[in-house]
Amino acid sequence: MSDTAKNGLSRYITAKDVKRSAIMAVWFMFLTFPIMVIKVNTVTDTVEWRWFNMLIIGVASFILSHVWKLMIDRREGRMADAVSSSVIVEKKTLRDRMEEKPMIKKVGSLVILVIAVLFPIVTGMYQTSIMITALLYVVLALGLNIIVGLGGLLVLGYIVFYGVGAYTYALLNYHFGLNFWLALPLGGIFAMIIGILIAIPVLRLRGDYLAIVTLAFGEIFRIVMENWNGLSFGPSGIANIPRPTLFGLDFSIQQSTTLTYYVIVIFVIITIFIVRRLEDSRLGRAWVAMREDEIAGEAMGIDMWKTKLAAFALSTFWAGVAGVIFAGKTTFINPASFTMWESILVLCMVVLGGMGSIPGVISGALIITLLPEYLRAFSELRMLIFGAVLVLVMVFKPEGMIPAIRQKYEFKGITGNKNKGDK
Amino acid sequence: MAPILDVKKLRMDFGGLRAVNDVDLYINEGEIVALIGPNGAGKTTFFNCITGVTKPTAGDVMITPPSSGKTERINGLKPNTITERGLARTFQNIRLFQNMTVLENVMIGRHPRMKAGVLGAILRDPRTKAEEKQVIEDSYEILKKLNLEMFVNELAKNLPYGAQRRLEIARAMATEPFLLLLDEPAAGMNPQETRELDDTIVRIRDTEGITILLIEHDMSLVMSLSERIYVVDYGKLIATGVPEDIKSNPEVIKAYLGEEINA
Ligand SMILES: Nc1ncnc2c1ncn2[C@@H]1O[C@H](COP(=O)(O)OP(=O)(O)O)[C@@H](O)[C@H]1O
Ligand SMILES: [Mg+2]
């Protein structure tokens, strides 16, 4: 290890590398030329040539390309080390220490909870509203994580169920004046029913096929909603959906937003609680076994059909409830809110955060929703930076930012096993 | 009493290829029986047909579980149903749940013997809790029987090869089978590990009362372990009998000619 580290520096600054980085820099300058250099001033109808930007891009990509190479080398070095030494070297991470001392975990959770409760009071309505959106995605990501992260089934049309929830509330309210609180469970249940109906025919499919079919279902949902004016009011959508209130009182927008915020916070907590318990149960283990090896799972007596159906049903429920909250928050929905792009975004959150890992998926959702929000200052570069972050994480931490860890158990008479037994 | 497994005229076609050709085979309770034959003879396919991984083209697979004594035809049942009935298997190319711990792999094996459903998982009622606790303990006991307890919290993929093979057996045993089907359990093991495996298999039969059908290429293991041997070649049964007869059977020698006995 120390050898590789020593050689590392001298090895990586070779003439070949410099040349490679230079080519890369030129390539990036060329690639970003249209957005970074040319700027059309629509008022005066002239073109501004911002050559300085090009210089920055060139220098930045030259340096970054070296950093990139160095990181790749280090990663490969680490992997080679892991392979060559048969003994698994245990490195203590913050995570391990947290597992050893449940106090840290408890205090941490408490701090997060206090911050979450105070958030709308300390910050304004604008921030609260952004946070509601972020937390909606947290719920979606946790829900999708059941199918994708635990069950290993690649489902691409997940946003459909979010849409079903939102339309359930919007339509039942429009026609029957149903209030938000009753719509909450109904949205979830409707989404679940649709989820099961879709699941039954597609469950015999695996991998890519399942992904394509669910993607198609997603598009069908959107197109139907856009064209079936009698049901969904088409692309113009449904407006004036009531915000949540309490005890039939009249709430100001600000009060409603705060209420919505607390509803989603409570809902996130419930979701985490239930997903935690599911994960660590007979059903949860069956999901993971299905992800790991379906044939072996069946040979161990797991009914794959039931297990998949349970994953679909439980996963789609969360999306439905989140959809109701979404409709209550925005007061207006139309099919444009439920595009394929949204499905893919939620999938990115799960993959980026760490498949099957609750803290991972939550951070993935928060980062993917909040990062572009706070990058608005760099509006043009926003998506570029966003994409670069995604690629970097996938290259250097393919198992996600916070990979899943398995439950450990303690027994009398064995040593060397850290960790809790039953909690 | 009827044989616990009675296979009659089992046939499996893959397109034009007849991988299993009208094979008859039976096993009585408490036996250790070996199924041998050159590579590609159709042994794994035979296992797949019995365990429901593939649906046989023709023939009957009958089981008579010692607990109930009732004979049942199981062709075409789903693999998980067959496992529930009491047949368990290991795989030639190891198929562990790589990213689960050793203990969890065995706990999955307990799945068909557990009851907890979605509500139990969420509510964690006393019954679910007790069941969960019991499963953890039972699984650990099974690990001990196969000398795997030191790996209990290790991920399956990090185990040495021989231990992975033993974990496959442990996982299969967790389903409480009356018949255990082992597909080349000694493949890739060193001589020391193979000797230990020999003891382990006998112990499983003697103390657990599990009947064993194994596919194996290691001839010394086959000869020392098995009470009866079936030999297949090109999907056809070419000989059956006690080890001494098989060793001197000219057909068997011919089938194995040109192939190393240990391959
Ligand atoms: N799923 C399948 N599809 C087509 N051919 C198969 C399949 N499984 C096995 N075979 C063929 O059946 C024959 C027997 O294979 P197998 O049962 O694996 O042999 P053995 O386990 O005795 O080495 C081989 O020729 C193999 O190629
Ligand atoms: Mg084979």
XYZ file of C-alpha atoms and ligand atoms in Angstrom:
714
model
C 0.000 0.000 0.000
C 2.705 2.505 0.996
C 4.562 1.533 -2.159
C 1.709 2.401 -4.400
C 1.261 5.641 -2.566
C 4.918 6.557 -3.048
C 5.013 5.664 -6.707
C 1.615 7.226 -7.136
C 2.784 10.753 -7.672
C 5.779 10.111 -9.872
C 3.899 7.550 -11.845
C 1.008 9.708 -12.625
C 2.797 12.755 -13.994
C 4.102 11.250 -17.186
C 4.294 12.908 -20.562
C 1.557 10.604 -21.759
C -0.789 11.714 -19.036
C -0.140 15.362 -19.729
C -0.904 14.801 -23.378
C -4.056 12.898 -22.521
C -5.245 15.632 -20.198
C -4.476 18.288 -22.795
C -6.562 16.464 -25.369
C -9.327 16.112 -22.860
C -9.191 19.829 -22.069
C -9.420 20.740 -25.755
C -12.291 18.340 -26.192
C -14.191 19.870 -23.283
C -13.537 23.387 -24.564
C -15.007 22.336 -27.883
C -17.931 20.566 -26.238
C -18.942 23.465 -24.041
C -18.258 26.076 -26.690
C -21.913 26.672 -27.631
C -23.157 27.180 -24.105
C -20.118 28.696 -22.455
C -18.708 30.978 -25.106
C -21.445 32.099 -27.413
C -24.094 34.231 -25.888
C -26.750 35.815 -28.008
C -27.994 39.070 -26.666
C -31.596 39.033 -27.793
C -32.152 42.703 -27.016
C -29.412 44.133 -29.200
C -29.311 41.112 -31.524
C -25.590 40.723 -31.180
C -23.401 37.798 -30.255
C -21.089 38.033 -27.293
C -17.954 35.911 -27.431
C -16.910 35.009 -23.923
C -13.458 33.610 -24.597
C -12.438 33.874 -20.981
C -14.941 31.147 -20.094
C -13.258 28.876 -22.577
C -9.943 29.402 -20.855
C -11.462 28.525 -17.493
C -13.002 25.356 -18.896
C -9.707 24.358 -20.469
C -7.674 24.832 -17.304
C -10.323 23.260 -15.107
C -10.709 20.145 -17.222
C -6.931 19.796 -17.497
C -6.592 19.782 -13.718
C -9.678 17.695 -13.106
C -8.537 15.080 -15.568
C -5.383 14.607 -13.499
C -7.338 14.385 -10.279
C -9.605 11.878 -11.947
C -6.684 9.714 -13.029
C -5.199 9.844 -9.548
C -8.469 8.790 -7.978
C -8.892 5.920 -10.414
C -5.359 4.740 -9.652
C -5.993 4.887 -5.964
C -9.205 2.994 -6.290
C -7.560 0.286 -8.328
C -4.722 0.121 -5.823
C -7.206 -0.356 -3.058
C -9.002 -3.080 -4.942
C -5.767 -4.887 -5.734
C -4.885 -4.743 -2.036
C -8.203 -6.201 -1.088
C -7.743 -9.076 -3.504
C -4.139 -9.858 -2.606
C -4.699 -10.019 1.117
C -6.959 -12.896 1.985
C -7.661 -11.467 5.414
C -10.354 -8.865 5.244
C -8.914 -5.708 6.669
C -11.431 -4.077 8.894
C -11.334 -0.330 8.705
C -13.326 1.568 11.234
C -15.532 4.104 9.636
C -17.758 6.629 11.283
C -20.527 4.208 10.512
C -18.938 1.361 12.469
C -18.378 3.618 15.420
C -21.986 4.638 15.242
C -23.067 1.021 15.294
C -20.901 0.380 18.331
C -22.237 3.302 20.266
C -25.993 3.497 19.875
C -25.844 6.772 21.809
C -24.336 8.589 18.837
C -27.126 7.301 16.675
C -29.810 8.322 19.133
C -28.404 11.805 19.652
C -27.967 12.209 15.902
C -31.563 11.239 15.207
C -32.762 13.623 17.895
C -30.763 16.518 16.438
C -32.165 15.827 12.979
C -35.665 15.662 14.415
C -35.280 18.998 16.221
C -33.936 20.629 13.064
C -36.826 19.165 11.094
C -39.394 20.487 13.561
C -37.878 23.977 13.761
C -37.215 24.270 10.032
C -40.417 26.071 8.933
C -40.261 28.372 11.950
C -36.671 29.403 11.368
C -36.746 29.627 7.591
C -39.398 31.194 5.458
C -42.227 29.797 3.423
C -40.111 29.551 0.305
C -37.556 27.264 1.952
C -40.302 25.230 3.583
C -41.928 24.704 0.239
C -38.662 23.498 -1.281
C -38.192 21.160 1.654
C -41.676 19.712 1.180
C -40.779 18.826 -2.393
C -37.519 17.281 -1.244
C -39.297 15.207 1.395
C -41.890 14.061 -1.124
C -39.030 12.676 -3.151
C -37.593 11.075 -0.012
C -40.843 9.143 0.361
C -40.862 8.236 -3.327
C -37.274 7.059 -3.176
C -37.906 5.005 -0.039
C -40.906 3.443 -1.733
C -39.098 2.654 -4.956
C -36.224 1.317 -2.888
C -38.454 -1.550 -1.812
C -38.852 -2.783 -5.391
C -35.498 -1.794 -6.830
C -33.113 -1.682 -3.889
C -34.373 -4.617 -1.894
C -36.226 -6.684 -4.476
C -33.832 -6.043 -7.345
C -36.646 -5.501 -9.860
C -35.894 -2.673 -12.246
C -39.079 -0.627 -12.438
C -38.980 2.543 -14.516
C -42.537 3.850 -14.440
C -42.779 4.418 -10.719
C -44.054 7.977 -11.021
C -47.362 6.599 -12.342
C -48.334 5.675 -8.811
C -47.492 9.147 -7.592
C -49.778 10.392 -10.340
C -52.541 7.987 -9.341
C -52.397 9.350 -5.797
C -52.471 12.955 -6.957
C -55.360 12.376 -9.357
C -57.256 10.401 -6.721
C -57.308 13.406 -4.443
C -57.901 15.935 -7.209
C -60.794 14.054 -8.796
C -62.500 12.835 -5.638
C -62.321 16.358 -4.331
C -63.642 17.860 -7.559
C -66.563 15.489 -7.827
C -67.382 14.641 -4.233
C -65.641 17.313 -2.199
C -63.511 14.718 -0.460
C -61.077 16.311 1.956
C -57.328 15.915 2.136
C -57.220 13.663 5.179
C -59.573 11.077 3.733
C -57.769 11.241 0.407
C -54.425 10.376 2.033
C -55.132 6.682 2.657
C -57.385 6.403 -0.399
C -54.637 7.694 -2.691
C -52.282 5.116 -1.281
C -54.805 2.325 -1.645
C -55.706 3.258 -5.227
C -52.047 3.402 -6.184
C -51.599 0.015 -4.576
C -54.511 -1.474 -6.520
C -53.168 -0.104 -9.805
C -49.722 -1.353 -8.788
C -51.026 -4.869 -8.243
C -53.030 -4.803 -11.483
C -49.956 -3.779 -13.444
C -47.746 -6.207 -11.567
C -49.790 -9.326 -12.262
C -49.139 -9.495 -16.010
C -45.541 -8.231 -15.911
C -44.132 -10.173 -12.997
C -42.947 -13.068 -15.099
C -40.590 -10.643 -16.831
C -37.101 -10.050 -15.578
C -34.459 -7.366 -15.719
C -34.501 -5.199 -18.797
C -37.841 -6.518 -19.999
C -39.553 -5.509 -16.804
C -37.901 -2.101 -17.024
C -39.149 -1.521 -20.566
C -42.680 -2.684 -19.834
C -43.020 -0.539 -16.735
C -41.578 2.378 -18.671
C -44.284 1.852 -21.254
C -46.969 1.756 -18.565
C -45.657 5.061 -17.320
C -46.016 6.629 -20.723
C -49.456 5.091 -21.245
C -50.631 6.650 -18.000
C -49.373 10.075 -19.023
C -50.851 9.860 -22.508
C -54.210 8.657 -21.232
C -54.312 11.489 -18.729
C -53.442 13.964 -21.466
C -56.157 12.768 -23.798
C -59.037 11.538 -21.692
C -60.566 14.930 -21.166
C -63.712 13.538 -19.615
C -61.784 12.025 -16.748
C -58.684 14.074 -16.205
C -59.370 17.397 -17.961
C -56.444 16.663 -20.280
C -53.278 18.723 -20.416
C -54.943 21.704 -18.776
C -55.098 19.665 -15.601
C -57.104 20.231 -12.445
C -56.764 23.473 -10.539
C -57.971 24.766 -7.187
C -57.256 21.600 -5.287
C -57.670 22.576 -1.632
C -54.619 22.771 0.560
C -54.787 20.754 3.759
C -56.383 22.472 6.729
C -57.326 21.413 10.228
C -60.796 21.215 11.803
C -62.394 22.962 8.839
C -60.658 26.228 9.708
C -59.582 28.709 7.075
C -55.814 28.560 6.739
C -53.581 31.137 5.112
C -51.207 29.856 2.444
C -48.404 30.135 4.933
C -50.244 28.103 7.559
C -51.216 25.469 5.020
C -47.654 25.171 3.819
C -46.434 24.693 7.357
C -49.122 22.098 7.956
C -48.224 20.282 4.746
C -44.623 20.337 5.854
C -45.424 18.671 9.164
C -47.653 16.138 7.434
C -44.836 15.114 5.139
C -42.314 15.031 8.002
C -44.550 12.697 9.979
C -45.136 10.654 6.888
C -41.403 10.346 6.226
C -40.915 9.127 9.790
C -43.678 6.550 9.402
C -42.194 5.413 6.106
C -38.731 4.988 7.574
C -40.161 3.127 10.533
C -42.137 0.698 8.411
C -39.463 0.143 5.790
C -36.936 -0.514 8.568
C -39.187 -3.163 10.024
C -39.998 -4.729 6.680
C -36.330 -4.924 5.806
C -35.549 -6.826 8.941
C -38.268 -9.434 8.581
C -39.055 -12.671 6.822
C -40.486 -10.744 3.875
C -37.567 -8.311 3.718
C -35.050 -11.122 3.628
C -37.056 -12.799 0.897
C -36.843 -9.569 -1.142
C -33.102 -9.414 -0.797
C -32.797 -13.112 -1.625
C -34.859 -12.444 -4.749
C -32.448 -9.660 -5.707
C -29.426 -11.825 -5.070
C -30.543 -14.998 -6.829
C -34.093 -15.735 -7.808
C -33.532 -19.400 -8.636
C -31.759 -20.115 -5.386
C -34.486 -18.234 -3.556
C -37.144 -20.443 -5.064
C -35.111 -23.497 -4.200
C -35.143 -22.287 -0.594
C -38.912 -22.309 -0.638
C -39.649 -18.655 -1.338
C -42.753 -18.091 -3.418
C -41.335 -15.538 -5.839
C -44.690 -14.531 -7.213
C -46.058 -13.591 -3.813
C -42.827 -11.910 -2.857
C -42.782 -9.757 -5.969
C -46.416 -8.857 -5.602
C -45.814 -7.808 -2.007
C -42.924 -5.627 -3.150
C -45.116 -3.944 -5.769
C -48.039 -3.449 -3.424
C -46.031 -2.009 -0.565
C -43.859 0.096 -2.792
C -46.662 1.715 -4.762
C -48.631 2.601 -1.634
C -46.068 5.219 -0.589
C -46.069 6.801 -4.006
C -49.858 7.125 -3.855
C -49.865 8.854 -0.487
C -47.029 11.131 -1.557
C -49.080 11.998 -4.645
C -51.986 13.174 -2.488
C -49.682 15.418 -0.481
C -48.202 16.735 -3.714
C -51.639 17.637 -5.054
C -52.483 19.329 -1.775
C -49.279 21.300 -1.854
C -49.344 22.567 -5.421
C -53.165 22.895 -5.676
C -52.788 22.198 -9.384
C -51.862 19.025 -11.212
C -51.582 18.057 -14.839
C -49.953 15.144 -16.669
C -46.736 17.106 -17.165
C -45.872 16.504 -13.509
C -45.668 12.768 -14.062
C -43.240 12.258 -16.905
C -40.674 9.557 -17.453
C -37.992 12.010 -16.397
C -39.464 12.036 -12.889
C -39.369 8.238 -12.734
C -35.760 8.232 -13.768
C -34.924 10.911 -11.236
C -36.375 8.811 -8.423
C -34.448 5.792 -9.683
C -31.264 7.901 -9.665
C -31.903 8.780 -6.032
C -32.062 5.115 -5.089
C -29.007 4.118 -7.088
C -26.923 7.134 -6.155
C -27.748 6.903 -2.469
C -27.152 3.176 -2.210
C -29.597 0.480 -3.201
C -31.353 -1.029 -0.245
C -29.875 1.425 2.226
C -32.350 3.710 3.992
C -29.880 6.455 4.984
C -28.387 6.207 1.511
C -31.678 6.554 -0.305
C -32.709 9.498 1.884
C -29.467 11.351 1.215
C -29.731 10.504 -2.462
C -33.202 12.031 -2.600
C -32.197 15.131 -0.660
C -29.101 15.729 -2.750
C -30.803 15.230 -6.077
C -33.695 17.531 -5.219
C -31.817 20.165 -3.246
C -28.602 20.378 -5.238
C -30.208 21.734 -8.429
C -32.352 24.009 -6.268
C -29.378 25.664 -4.604
C -27.380 25.655 -7.800
C -29.895 27.975 -9.400
C -27.289 30.700 -9.058
C -25.298 28.903 -11.750
C -28.407 28.342 -13.779
C -26.697 27.393 -17.034
C -24.269 25.016 -15.428
C -26.814 23.509 -13.107
C -27.562 20.359 -15.017
C -23.925 19.989 -16.017
C -22.728 20.005 -12.410
C -25.590 17.764 -11.452
C -24.634 15.258 -14.128
C -20.960 15.417 -13.189
C -21.782 14.674 -9.545
C -23.843 11.670 -10.602
C -21.072 10.302 -12.783
C -18.422 10.860 -10.116
C -20.378 9.017 -7.454
C -21.122 6.123 -9.784
C -17.467 5.785 -10.774
C -15.956 6.040 -7.333
C -18.710 4.584 -5.191
C -20.620 2.219 -7.462
C -22.507 0.779 -4.528
C -23.868 4.236 -3.706
C -22.955 7.007 -1.297
C -24.025 5.106 1.813
C -24.038 1.425 0.892
C -26.399 -0.938 2.633
C -25.024 -2.971 5.510
C -26.480 -6.198 6.740
C -27.862 -6.797 10.154
C -25.371 -8.475 12.477
C -26.221 -10.830 15.280
C -24.396 -11.695 18.435
C -24.123 -15.125 19.974
C -22.537 -16.413 23.103
C -19.143 -17.932 22.688
C -17.938 -16.206 19.545
C -15.506 -13.383 19.734
C -14.545 -10.773 17.234
C -18.080 -9.898 16.341
C -18.802 -6.345 17.176
C -22.284 -5.001 17.257
C -25.665 -5.200 18.714
C -27.680 -8.348 18.978
C -31.381 -7.764 19.144
C -32.446 -4.262 19.875
C -42.580 -48.879 2.775
C -42.577 -47.050 -0.524
C -39.309 -45.386 -1.581
C -39.229 -41.742 -0.464
C -38.303 -40.761 -4.005
C -39.431 -42.816 -6.960
C -38.632 -41.499 -10.431
C -40.092 -43.348 -13.380
C -39.142 -42.938 -17.049
C -38.042 -39.356 -16.548
C -37.369 -37.564 -19.817
C -36.191 -34.052 -20.541
C -35.834 -32.661 -24.042
C -34.166 -29.366 -24.878
C -35.242 -28.845 -28.467
C -33.656 -31.774 -30.273
C -31.404 -32.723 -27.376
C -32.624 -35.430 -25.036
C -30.710 -34.490 -21.883
C -32.460 -37.080 -19.709
C -33.644 -40.219 -21.438
C -36.220 -42.344 -19.601
C -34.307 -42.600 -16.352
C -35.667 -44.704 -13.469
C -34.346 -44.090 -9.996
C -35.560 -44.695 -6.457
C -34.244 -43.992 -2.976
C -35.280 -45.549 0.314
C -35.329 -43.677 3.539
C -31.901 -43.347 5.133
C -29.848 -44.240 2.051
C -26.935 -42.377 0.563
C -27.158 -42.756 -3.195
C -24.835 -41.326 -5.846
C -25.626 -40.289 -9.390
C -22.502 -40.267 -11.540
C -21.611 -39.894 -15.180
C -19.323 -37.949 -17.501
C -19.732 -34.196 -17.980
C -22.858 -33.316 -19.892
C -24.481 -36.667 -19.099
C -27.601 -34.942 -17.802
C -27.127 -35.240 -14.055
C -27.799 -31.608 -13.204
C -30.764 -31.621 -15.558
C -32.102 -34.632 -13.664
C -31.867 -32.631 -10.422
C -33.519 -29.654 -12.053
C -36.450 -31.804 -13.126
C -36.947 -33.244 -9.670
C -36.699 -29.893 -7.904
C -39.020 -28.062 -10.286
C -36.426 -25.779 -11.871
C -37.377 -27.248 -15.249
C -40.550 -29.095 -16.070
C -39.792 -32.618 -17.318
C -41.043 -33.539 -20.783
C -42.359 -36.891 -19.599
C -42.229 -39.314 -16.720
C -43.241 -39.351 -13.087
C -41.567 -37.999 -10.004
C -43.227 -39.491 -6.941
C -42.372 -38.667 -3.351
C -43.450 -40.306 -0.129
C -42.424 -38.130 2.814
C -41.607 -40.328 5.829
C -43.564 -37.991 8.100
C -46.882 -38.431 6.312
C -46.308 -41.614 4.346
C -48.538 -40.256 1.585
C -47.346 -40.680 -1.983
C -47.605 -37.643 -4.256
C -46.639 -36.852 -7.831
C -44.614 -33.655 -7.918
C -43.768 -33.045 -11.584
C -44.534 -29.534 -12.641
C -44.912 -28.159 -9.133
C -43.077 -24.912 -8.496
C -39.613 -25.227 -6.908
C -40.714 -23.526 -3.717
C -43.632 -25.919 -3.317
C -41.323 -28.883 -3.796
C -38.984 -27.464 -1.157
C -41.950 -27.113 1.173
C -42.738 -30.787 0.573
C -39.286 -31.660 1.882
C -36.780 -31.810 -0.967
C -33.799 -29.485 -0.774
C -30.832 -29.054 -3.054
C -27.474 -27.397 -3.527
C -26.147 -26.044 -6.805
C -23.145 -27.151 -8.812
C -22.168 -23.558 -9.541
C -22.562 -22.065 -6.093
C -25.653 -19.900 -5.818
C -25.464 -18.283 -2.429
C -27.035 -14.938 -1.610
C -23.696 -13.215 -2.007
C -24.437 -9.929 -0.285
C -26.226 -11.423 2.663
C -24.476 -12.657 5.753
C -23.811 -16.332 6.357
C -26.463 -16.419 9.049
C -28.998 -14.696 6.798
C -28.377 -17.253 4.075
C -29.413 -19.963 6.496
C -32.309 -17.871 7.766
C -33.621 -17.727 4.201
C -33.583 -21.498 4.280
C -35.971 -21.322 7.234
C -38.384 -19.274 5.130
C -40.795 -22.091 4.224
C -40.993 -23.119 7.882
C -41.940 -19.621 9.036
C -45.316 -17.937 9.130
C -44.851 -14.176 9.598
C -46.542 -12.023 6.969
C -46.572 -8.323 6.144
C -48.588 -7.328 9.194
C -46.394 -9.353 11.505
C -43.347 -7.648 10.039
C -44.751 -4.167 10.606
C -46.416 -4.695 13.957
C -43.804 -7.049 15.424
C -46.338 -8.805 17.594
C -45.062 -11.225 20.238
C -45.574 -14.199 17.975
C -43.506 -12.713 15.152
C -40.808 -11.670 17.589
C -40.641 -15.141 19.084
C -40.514 -16.714 15.646
C -37.724 -14.376 14.568
C -35.716 -15.169 17.681
C -36.243 -18.877 17.169
C -35.100 -18.662 13.562
C -31.911 -16.866 14.525
C -31.121 -19.528 17.092
C -32.016 -22.455 14.844
C -29.950 -21.036 12.016
C -26.984 -20.599 14.273
C -27.282 -24.205 15.423
C -27.242 -25.338 11.794
C -24.118 -23.268 11.151
C -22.445 -24.989 14.073
C -23.226 -28.379 12.615
C -21.292 -27.442 9.497
C -18.478 -25.653 11.325
C -19.420 -22.311 9.917
C -20.190 -20.464 13.124
C -17.020 -18.373 12.969
C -18.276 -16.762 9.780
C -21.717 -15.971 11.134
C -21.770 -12.249 10.318
C -19.511 -12.414 7.272
C -20.948 -11.779 3.844
C -21.325 -15.038 1.929
C -19.181 -13.779 -0.937
C -16.204 -13.284 1.383
C -16.029 -16.935 2.453
C -13.347 -19.332 1.258
C -14.542 -21.661 -1.458
C -14.931 -24.768 0.673
C -16.913 -22.853 3.260
C -19.230 -21.563 0.548
C -19.993 -25.146 -0.467
C -20.715 -26.058 3.126
C -22.929 -22.993 3.485
C -24.982 -24.236 0.540
C -25.547 -27.462 2.437
C -26.382 -25.590 5.643
C -28.899 -23.440 3.809
C -30.548 -26.477 2.255
C -30.692 -28.257 5.613
C -32.454 -25.265 7.114
C -35.509 -26.044 4.982
C -35.908 -29.300 6.959
C -35.780 -31.685 4.046
C -36.273 -35.426 4.241
C -34.198 -35.735 1.076
C -31.122 -33.660 0.344
C -29.856 -33.408 -3.235
C -26.208 -32.391 -3.490
C -24.854 -31.345 -6.887
C -21.081 -31.892 -6.879
C -20.547 -30.829 -3.273
C -16.810 -31.548 -3.375
C -16.071 -29.655 -6.593
C -13.151 -27.320 -6.045
C -12.358 -28.634 -2.581
C -8.873 -29.729 -1.539
C -8.346 -33.325 -0.312
C -8.532 -32.292 3.324
C -11.837 -30.505 2.789
C -13.176 -33.444 0.801
C -12.413 -35.837 3.660
C -14.227 -33.549 6.064
C -17.146 -33.377 3.670
C -17.307 -37.173 3.643
C -17.734 -37.151 7.438
C -20.220 -34.325 7.313
C -22.482 -36.084 4.834
C -22.510 -39.282 6.862
C -23.226 -37.249 9.982
C -26.138 -35.467 8.317
C -27.641 -38.806 7.428
C -26.983 -40.482 10.785
C -27.879 -37.719 13.208
C -30.380 -35.663 11.207
C -32.010 -38.622 9.521
C -31.836 -36.934 6.127
C -31.622 -39.180 3.075
C -29.024 -38.117 0.521
C -28.750 -38.198 -3.255
C -25.518 -36.769 -4.555
C -23.911 -36.052 -7.880
C -20.160 -36.273 -7.593
C -17.054 -36.588 -9.732
C -14.647 -37.430 -6.942
C -14.644 -41.224 -7.224
C -13.052 -41.958 -3.885
C -15.748 -39.907 -2.186
C -18.487 -41.621 -4.180
C -17.162 -45.100 -3.479
C -16.681 -44.558 0.230
C -19.988 -42.745 0.801
C -22.650 -44.292 -1.299
C -24.623 -47.433 -0.715
C -25.913 -47.546 -4.263
C -24.806 -45.825 -7.434
C -26.608 -44.833 -10.622
C -24.515 -44.177 -13.711
C -25.820 -42.078 -16.599
C -24.268 -41.333 -19.955
C -25.852 -39.229 -22.710
C -28.967 -38.974 -20.562
C -29.404 -42.755 -20.364
C -29.072 -44.928 -17.311
C -26.230 -47.336 -18.130
C -25.684 -49.071 -14.812
C -26.914 -49.232 -11.276
C -25.771 -51.159 -8.231
C -23.460 -51.249 -5.237
C -20.037 -49.568 -5.557
C -18.110 -52.848 -6.091
C -20.266 -53.816 -9.075
C -20.082 -50.349 -10.586
C -16.288 -50.278 -10.363
C -15.976 -53.405 -12.466
C -18.860 -52.718 -14.843
C -17.497 -52.666 -18.425
C -20.109 -50.169 -19.646
C -19.146 -47.725 -16.928
C -15.472 -48.090 -17.688
C -16.199 -47.486 -21.351
C -18.241 -44.350 -20.589
C -15.465 -42.961 -18.481
C -12.727 -43.917 -20.940
C -11.066 -40.903 -22.414
C -12.320 -38.860 -19.557
C -10.318 -38.500 -16.425
C -12.160 -40.139 -13.608
C -11.673 -37.081 -11.469
C -12.672 -34.482 -13.998
N -31.472 -25.155 -20.098
C -30.878 -25.899 -21.048
N -31.130 -25.672 -22.357
C -30.553 -26.424 -23.308
N -29.688 -27.416 -23.071
C -29.388 -27.700 -21.800
C -29.949 -26.955 -20.722
N -29.464 -27.452 -19.563
C -28.629 -28.434 -19.888
N -28.571 -28.607 -21.227
C -27.806 -29.626 -21.940
O -28.149 -30.848 -21.395
C -27.013 -31.694 -21.313
C -26.828 -32.195 -19.925
O -26.348 -31.147 -19.106
P -26.155 -31.286 -17.552
O -27.376 -31.837 -16.966
O -25.710 -29.978 -17.017
O -24.960 -32.328 -17.428
P -24.110 -32.789 -16.178
O -24.645 -32.107 -14.968
O -24.272 -34.263 -16.141
O -22.695 -32.392 -16.445
C -25.837 -30.880 -21.830
O -25.620 -31.241 -23.165
C -26.313 -29.476 -21.710
O -25.733 -28.673 -22.703
Mg -23.782 -30.837 -13.664
